[in-house]
């Protein structure tokens, strides 16, 4: 396994990336940073290379991978048609943390295992310089899911995932902590309407600037186990630490703090993940600081979920952040990390996450 490290201040050494790009062309796997989370990448045109990703992650074969590209030519090679709204989305949000679902080319240039047999393919152009350079130099699109063993929190720095992925990839490019820390927003356009299949850094509010109608797919906040869903990833346990977690949120701050303390009181050994502004109010001995803003929470949450496990607590109590802006994506991840163990939060119907 080859490892390449970059400090934030360092410029990328093209020769290093060239070596990894050559490996990608030869069917090898590379761990690399994007602006969202780390990815485990392989040549998206090589079925055997892609197979190795599923094995490395222990990922279900019906859960499709996102194809990462570095220019629009690559997109035109793999998708059938690019609609007007998709073009607007591309102009506004690419390169960046938005995955768009397209109809894939009928010639099946992208192998079936990438799309889990679907006629559609999810594509994204990352803005992270290392990721873009790697794709550019590989001269092929790179299929890359989040870097973690399936079910675990996504990797936002190499240290967090090195153990669980040790020996499973051929190259590691360490580019420090990822800037956003949450996975991309996944959308599809249906009848001029944008449908969010996975909330992410590009918010519902931002998407509303491109289409008149934007809605969150009804399965996003639903606990789906065994029925067809628009995006197969919705079905699976995800983002979860090994310790049991509970998510607590109320718009009424006092009510939320009291509830968190009440739960903490009824367990012997808990750890609380809270925002900096509220942390001092929690009675628990063990507390981890999620930061002040939604951006901080997004950036820190996966690494903190992993860190929480180290305390061997009976319960991880997580302060929620509501559903406005980036809050929607954070809440989506936290609900699933907690496996729907919620307090003061009420999911009334699949489409609506009601916070009381
Ligand atoms: P990950 O790469 O681990 O961040 O997960 C990628 C997510 O994108 C999964 O939840 C998939 O279900 C979703 N996805 C990828 N391709 C498609 C597609 N063609 N249609 C719907 N969802 C997709
Ligand atoms: Mg993932």
XYZ file of C-alpha atoms and ligand atoms in Angstrom:
380
model
C 0.000 0.000 0.000
C 1.435 3.352 -1.068
C 0.715 6.383 1.090
C 1.004 10.009 0.036
C 0.507 12.802 2.552
C -0.249 16.461 2.020
C -0.269 19.249 4.559
C -2.887 21.898 4.000
C -0.191 24.363 2.995
C 1.478 22.008 0.538
C 0.884 22.158 -3.166
C 0.081 18.874 -4.838
C 2.960 17.010 -6.367
C 1.675 15.999 -9.775
C 4.112 13.067 -9.963
C 2.578 11.535 -6.832
C -0.932 11.804 -8.190
C 0.216 10.498 -11.584
C 1.374 7.323 -9.912
C -2.020 6.785 -8.266
C -3.801 7.670 -11.531
C -1.754 4.986 -13.289
C -2.846 2.528 -10.595
C -6.509 3.494 -11.143
C -6.105 2.767 -14.850
C -4.649 -0.635 -13.940
C -7.716 -1.518 -11.869
C -6.377 -0.629 -8.423
C -8.181 1.085 -5.520
C -7.271 4.472 -4.072
C -8.411 6.213 -0.916
C -8.602 9.925 -1.730
C -10.082 13.113 -0.275
C -13.004 15.045 -1.738
C -14.574 18.196 -0.281
C -17.379 16.075 1.250
C -15.828 12.902 2.707
C -13.017 10.526 1.695
C -13.790 8.127 -1.143
C -12.592 4.656 -2.121
C -12.110 5.046 -5.846
C -11.736 2.734 -8.821
C -11.963 3.114 -12.590
C -15.723 3.459 -13.164
C -15.401 1.796 -16.580
C -13.752 -1.356 -15.199
C -16.220 -3.853 -13.730
C -13.538 -5.901 -11.961
C -11.994 -2.855 -10.315
C -15.431 -1.729 -9.133
C -16.093 -5.182 -7.706
C -13.129 -4.649 -5.371
C -14.793 -1.545 -3.890
C -17.839 -3.557 -2.847
C -15.585 -6.160 -1.251
C -13.426 -3.575 0.567
C -16.496 -1.887 2.065
C -18.648 -4.966 2.576
C -21.234 -2.999 0.589
C -24.491 -4.557 -0.606
C -24.410 -5.041 -4.367
C -27.797 -3.313 -4.813
C -26.402 -0.017 -3.474
C -25.097 1.978 -6.477
C -21.912 4.053 -6.541
C -21.498 7.691 -7.476
C -19.338 8.315 -10.545
C -16.885 11.192 -10.123
C -15.833 13.206 -13.169
C -13.492 16.104 -13.807
C -15.041 17.630 -16.937
C -18.293 17.760 -18.883
C -16.921 15.560 -21.700
C -16.803 12.676 -19.261
C -20.445 13.307 -18.396
C -21.495 13.277 -22.038
C -19.741 9.949 -22.515
C -21.721 8.199 -19.804
C -25.206 9.741 -19.727
C -27.999 9.732 -22.270
C -29.422 13.244 -22.096
C -28.826 16.337 -20.011
C -32.087 18.202 -19.322
C -32.489 21.945 -18.910
C -32.765 21.884 -15.135
C -29.800 19.529 -14.874
C -27.784 22.007 -16.984
C -28.729 24.831 -14.663
C -27.746 22.732 -11.662
C -24.407 21.899 -13.266
C -23.710 25.561 -14.025
C -24.563 26.637 -10.536
C -23.221 23.862 -8.321
C -20.454 22.019 -10.169
C -17.720 21.478 -9.302
C -19.150 20.848 -5.850
C -21.101 18.617 -3.487
C -24.113 17.851 -5.697
C -24.777 14.410 -7.213
C -27.231 14.376 -10.103
C -28.996 11.203 -11.232
C -29.048 10.869 -15.034
C -30.253 8.198 -17.446
C -27.190 6.203 -18.295
C -26.136 5.660 -21.904
C -27.851 2.696 -23.450
C -24.523 1.286 -24.674
C -23.826 0.532 -21.013
C -20.461 2.236 -20.942
C -20.750 2.248 -17.169
C -20.795 -1.374 -15.978
C -23.852 -2.746 -14.210
C -22.218 -3.145 -10.842
C -21.616 0.639 -10.590
C -25.329 1.407 -10.929
C -26.534 -1.766 -9.209
C -28.320 -2.634 -12.428
C -30.327 0.626 -12.548
C -30.832 2.480 -15.842
C -29.676 5.624 -14.103
C -26.290 6.762 -12.867
C -25.376 9.244 -10.144
C -22.633 11.669 -11.226
C -20.711 14.371 -9.404
C -17.818 16.694 -10.230
C -15.902 17.261 -6.990
C -14.262 20.604 -6.271
C -11.444 19.223 -4.121
C -8.202 19.804 -6.007
C -6.644 16.427 -5.241
C -9.801 14.595 -6.343
C -10.101 16.614 -9.544
C -6.425 16.167 -10.407
C -6.630 12.428 -9.772
C -9.630 12.029 -12.097
C -8.084 14.277 -14.738
C -4.803 12.330 -14.735
C -6.561 8.954 -14.660
C -8.448 10.016 -17.790
C -11.386 7.881 -16.659
C -14.379 8.599 -14.423
C -13.839 7.291 -10.897
C -16.563 5.371 -9.057
C -16.204 6.140 -5.377
C -18.426 5.536 -2.371
C -17.670 7.025 1.019
C -14.576 5.570 2.659
C -15.840 3.447 5.521
C -16.909 -0.102 6.124
C -20.627 -0.181 5.239
C -22.850 0.946 8.108
C -20.103 2.935 9.866
C -19.732 6.741 9.893
C -18.098 8.055 6.713
C -14.391 8.874 6.858
C -13.548 12.563 7.014
C -9.861 12.069 7.784
C -7.436 9.225 7.124
C -6.683 8.515 10.806
C -10.329 7.603 11.484
C -10.536 4.971 8.773
C -7.016 3.637 8.407
C -7.702 0.691 10.706
C -10.941 -0.463 9.158
C -9.625 -0.119 5.607
C -6.101 -1.318 6.305
C -4.815 -3.543 3.516
C -8.004 -3.104 1.482
C -6.816 -0.307 -0.820
C -3.678 0.026 -2.950
C -3.069 3.758 -2.440
C -3.840 6.312 0.238
C -3.786 10.018 -0.507
C -3.971 11.897 2.778
C -5.217 15.431 2.217
C -6.125 16.232 5.833
C -9.664 16.712 7.131
C -12.344 17.163 4.485
C -13.816 20.655 4.204
C -17.526 19.789 4.457
C -17.620 16.487 6.326
C -21.039 15.361 5.035
C -21.727 13.486 1.816
C -23.035 15.209 -1.308
C -26.671 16.109 -1.855
C -28.193 13.507 -4.217
C -31.013 14.724 -6.476
C -32.980 13.688 -9.510
C -35.226 15.787 -11.730
C -38.712 14.392 -12.332
C -41.212 16.417 -14.410
C -39.304 19.682 -13.910
C -39.263 19.069 -10.190
C -36.082 18.539 -8.180
C -36.362 15.636 -5.820
C -33.834 15.308 -2.996
C -32.863 11.658 -2.507
C -30.199 12.446 0.069
C -29.886 15.860 1.754
C -26.365 17.255 1.805
C -24.278 20.406 1.706
C -26.289 21.897 -1.179
C -29.468 22.730 0.684
C -33.125 22.557 -0.294
C -33.200 26.345 -0.055
C -30.295 26.653 -2.534
C -31.918 24.194 -4.950
C -35.074 26.312 -4.912
C -33.143 28.980 -6.795
C -32.976 26.638 -9.813
C -36.432 25.001 -10.014
C -39.894 26.093 -8.959
C -40.482 22.915 -7.099
C -38.073 21.085 -4.832
C -39.147 18.283 -2.589
C -37.566 15.774 -0.267
C -38.241 12.194 -1.403
C -40.708 10.553 0.931
C -38.290 7.789 1.877
C -35.540 10.114 3.128
C -36.810 10.242 6.707
C -38.668 6.983 6.633
C -37.412 3.770 8.082
C -37.429 1.561 5.002
C -36.408 -2.016 5.328
C -37.909 -4.105 2.619
C -39.584 -2.164 -0.128
C -38.475 -0.475 -3.337
C -36.967 2.984 -2.803
C -35.764 5.680 -5.181
C -32.216 5.508 -3.861
C -31.088 2.127 -2.557
C -28.752 3.635 0.053
C -31.831 4.754 2.007
C -32.478 1.200 3.120
C -29.307 0.493 4.968
C -28.053 1.041 8.485
C -25.622 3.875 8.106
C -23.366 6.301 9.935
C -23.768 4.330 13.172
C -21.228 4.078 15.968
C -21.097 0.828 17.945
C -22.528 2.478 21.068
C -26.290 3.008 21.225
C -27.252 6.628 20.438
C -30.243 8.885 21.015
C -30.983 12.138 19.187
C -32.723 14.888 21.158
C -33.980 18.126 19.670
C -36.537 20.807 20.407
C -36.845 24.374 19.142
C -37.373 25.165 22.813
C -33.761 25.162 23.988
C -34.540 24.795 27.675
C -36.809 21.845 27.038
C -34.061 20.178 24.980
C -31.366 20.747 27.603
C -33.647 19.437 30.367
C -34.470 16.344 28.339
C -30.797 15.652 27.631
C -29.997 15.963 31.344
C -32.969 13.799 32.295
C -31.789 11.028 29.960
C -28.194 11.433 31.176
C -29.422 10.999 34.757
C -31.039 7.684 34.053
C -27.832 6.038 32.775
C -24.618 5.255 34.577
C -22.167 6.251 31.887
C -23.209 8.551 29.059
C -21.442 10.837 26.669
C -23.108 13.965 25.279
C -22.345 15.454 21.873
C -23.469 19.074 22.016
C -22.977 22.457 20.433
C -20.415 24.710 22.066
C -23.080 27.192 23.188
C -25.053 24.529 25.092
C -22.302 22.227 26.306
C -21.876 23.931 29.697
C -25.535 23.183 30.541
C -25.133 19.438 30.329
C -24.559 17.585 33.576
C -22.792 14.612 31.976
C -19.119 14.197 32.816
C -18.144 13.214 29.297
C -18.977 15.723 26.601
C -17.750 16.341 23.061
C -17.960 19.716 21.370
C -19.670 19.700 17.956
C -18.802 23.367 17.344
C -20.903 26.499 17.044
C -22.388 26.640 13.546
C -24.179 24.088 11.357
C -21.049 24.052 9.196
C -18.976 23.102 12.257
C -21.394 20.335 13.183
C -21.387 18.990 9.608
C -17.595 18.987 9.524
C -17.153 17.361 12.936
C -20.039 14.953 13.296
C -18.628 11.769 11.728
C -15.304 11.983 13.509
C -17.124 12.651 16.823
C -19.450 9.676 16.341
C -16.351 7.527 15.987
C -14.657 9.209 18.959
C -17.748 8.658 21.136
C -17.242 4.900 20.819
C -13.891 5.195 22.593
C -15.646 6.162 25.871
C -17.385 2.777 26.056
C -20.468 4.583 27.354
C -23.915 3.021 27.797
C -25.429 5.712 25.627
C -24.360 8.560 23.330
C -26.788 11.481 23.673
C -26.703 13.798 20.669
C -28.060 17.337 20.621
C -30.027 17.857 17.387
C -29.795 20.912 15.139
C -33.221 21.228 13.473
C -33.901 20.957 9.771
C -33.194 24.381 8.288
C -30.428 24.704 5.687
C -27.584 22.290 6.348
C -29.564 21.087 9.393
C -31.633 18.830 7.136
C -28.560 16.846 6.046
C -27.146 16.691 9.581
C -30.497 15.569 10.999
C -30.800 12.900 8.292
C -27.388 11.458 9.231
C -28.061 11.666 12.962
C -31.470 9.983 12.782
C -29.822 7.080 11.000
C -26.767 7.041 13.285
C -29.272 6.710 16.148
C -31.235 4.073 14.252
C -34.436 6.085 14.812
C -33.957 6.326 18.570
C -35.328 9.871 18.938
C -36.542 12.107 21.738
C -38.790 15.176 21.277
C -38.461 14.658 17.522
C -41.439 13.276 15.742
C -41.565 12.024 12.157
C -45.266 12.418 11.450
C -45.429 11.270 7.872
C -42.617 10.083 5.645
C -42.142 13.389 3.852
C -42.290 15.617 6.880
C -39.811 15.783 9.657
C -41.687 17.585 12.379
C -39.705 18.997 15.210
C -41.720 19.859 18.285
P -22.063 6.782 -0.925
O -21.264 6.660 -2.152
O -21.714 5.779 0.107
O -22.036 8.187 -0.447
O -23.573 6.495 -1.346
C -24.049 6.895 -2.596
C -25.531 7.135 -2.521
O -26.019 7.586 -3.783
C -26.296 5.879 -2.164
O -27.157 6.159 -1.097
C -27.076 5.543 -3.396
O -28.325 5.000 -3.085
C -27.181 6.881 -4.133
N -27.194 6.642 -5.593
C -26.131 6.381 -6.385
N -26.525 6.138 -7.658
C -27.872 6.252 -7.670
C -28.871 6.104 -8.670
N -28.555 5.771 -9.917
N -30.158 6.290 -8.317
C -30.485 6.616 -7.059
N -29.595 6.769 -6.051
C -28.296 6.582 -6.352
Mg -21.687 5.900 2.292
